[in-house]
Amino acid sequence: MEENKKKLSLEDLQKKYVDKKGSNFTSDEAKEIWDYMRETYLDKGVGYRDAIGKVRDDLGLNWKQVSSAIT
């Protein structure tokens, strides 16, 4: 069933996370962030630390939030 969920666009992800406070994420939120990072950066050869920084910039989160979400 998880595969049937609609992927969120970058714009949807930005709206969802741009003003997020704290580093607590649900498992669904963490998966959204991980999937975005993997598909957008890691699968294209971007290094892990660089990918975290790019996702941070893309989604309006801080580095700690992104790191926390994907670990």
C-alpha positions as a Markdown table, in Angstrom:
| # | Residue | x | y | z |
|---|---|---|---|---|
| 1 | Met | 0.0 | 0.0 | 0.0 |
| 2 | Glu | 2.9 | 2.4 | 0.7 |
| 3 | Glu | 3.9 | 2.3 | -3.0 |
| 4 | Asn | 0.4 | 3.6 | -3.9 |
| 5 | Lys | 0.8 | 6.9 | -1.9 |
| 6 | Lys | 1.1 | 9.9 | -4.1 |
| 7 | Lys | 4.6 | 11.4 | -4.1 |
| 8 | Leu | 4.7 | 15.0 | -2.9 |
| 9 | Ser | 6.2 | 17.7 | -5.2 |
| 10 | Leu | 9.0 | 19.9 | -4.0 |
| 11 | Glu | 6.4 | 22.7 | -3.6 |
| 12 | Asp | 4.2 | 20.5 | -1.4 |
| 13 | Leu | 7.2 | 19.5 | 0.7 |
| 14 | Gln | 8.3 | 23.1 | 1.1 |
| 15 | Lys | 4.8 | 24.1 | 2.2 |
| 16 | Lys | 4.8 | 21.3 | 4.7 |
| 17 | Tyr | 8.2 | 21.8 | 6.3 |
| 18 | Val | 9.3 | 25.4 | 5.8 |
| 19 | Asp | 8.2 | 26.6 | 9.2 |
| 20 | Lys | 8.7 | 23.3 | 11.1 |
| 21 | Lys | 10.0 | 23.7 | 14.6 |
| 22 | Gly | 12.0 | 21.0 | 16.4 |
| 23 | Ser | 13.5 | 17.8 | 15.1 |
| 24 | Asn | 10.6 | 15.3 | 15.7 |
| 25 | Phe | 9.2 | 13.7 | 12.6 |
| 26 | Thr | 6.6 | 11.0 | 12.1 |
| 27 | Ser | 7.7 | 8.0 | 10.2 |
| 28 | Asp | 5.8 | 9.2 | 7.2 |
| 29 | Glu | 7.4 | 12.6 | 7.3 |
| 30 | Ala | 10.9 | 11.0 | 7.7 |
| 31 | Lys | 10.2 | 8.8 | 4.7 |
| 32 | Glu | 9.1 | 11.7 | 2.6 |
| 33 | Ile | 12.3 | 13.6 | 3.4 |
| 34 | Trp | 14.5 | 10.5 | 2.8 |
| 35 | Asp | 12.8 | 9.7 | -0.5 |
| 36 | Tyr | 13.2 | 13.2 | -1.7 |
| 37 | Met | 16.9 | 13.3 | -0.7 |
| 38 | Arg | 17.6 | 9.9 | -2.2 |
| 39 | Glu | 15.8 | 10.5 | -5.5 |
| 40 | Thr | 16.9 | 14.1 | -6.0 |
| 41 | Tyr | 20.5 | 13.9 | -4.8 |
| 42 | Leu | 21.9 | 10.5 | -3.6 |
| 43 | Asp | 20.8 | 8.6 | -6.7 |
| 44 | Lys | 22.5 | 11.2 | -8.8 |
| 45 | Gly | 25.9 | 10.9 | -7.1 |
| 46 | Val | 25.7 | 13.7 | -4.6 |
| 47 | Gly | 27.5 | 12.9 | -1.4 |
| 48 | Tyr | 25.6 | 12.3 | 1.8 |
| 49 | Arg | 26.6 | 15.4 | 3.7 |
| 50 | Asp | 26.2 | 17.6 | 0.6 |
| 51 | Ala | 22.7 | 16.1 | 0.0 |
| 52 | Ile | 21.7 | 17.0 | 3.6 |
| 53 | Gly | 22.7 | 20.6 | 2.9 |
| 54 | Lys | 20.8 | 20.7 | -0.3 |
| 55 | Val | 17.7 | 19.2 | 1.2 |
| 56 | Arg | 18.0 | 21.7 | 4.0 |
| 57 | Asp | 18.0 | 24.5 | 1.5 |
| 58 | Asp | 15.2 | 23.0 | -0.6 |
| 59 | Leu | 12.8 | 22.4 | 2.3 |
| 60 | Gly | 13.5 | 25.3 | 4.6 |
| 61 | Leu | 14.7 | 23.0 | 7.4 |
| 62 | Asn | 18.0 | 23.2 | 9.3 |
| 63 | Trp | 20.8 | 20.7 | 9.0 |
| 64 | Lys | 20.0 | 19.1 | 12.3 |
| 65 | Gln | 16.3 | 18.6 | 11.3 |
| 66 | Val | 17.2 | 16.9 | 8.0 |
| 67 | Ser | 19.8 | 14.7 | 9.7 |
| 68 | Ser | 17.3 | 13.8 | 12.4 |
| 69 | Ala | 14.6 | 13.0 | 9.9 |
| 70 | Ile | 16.7 | 10.6 | 7.9 |
| 71 | Thr | 18.3 | 8.8 | 10.8 |
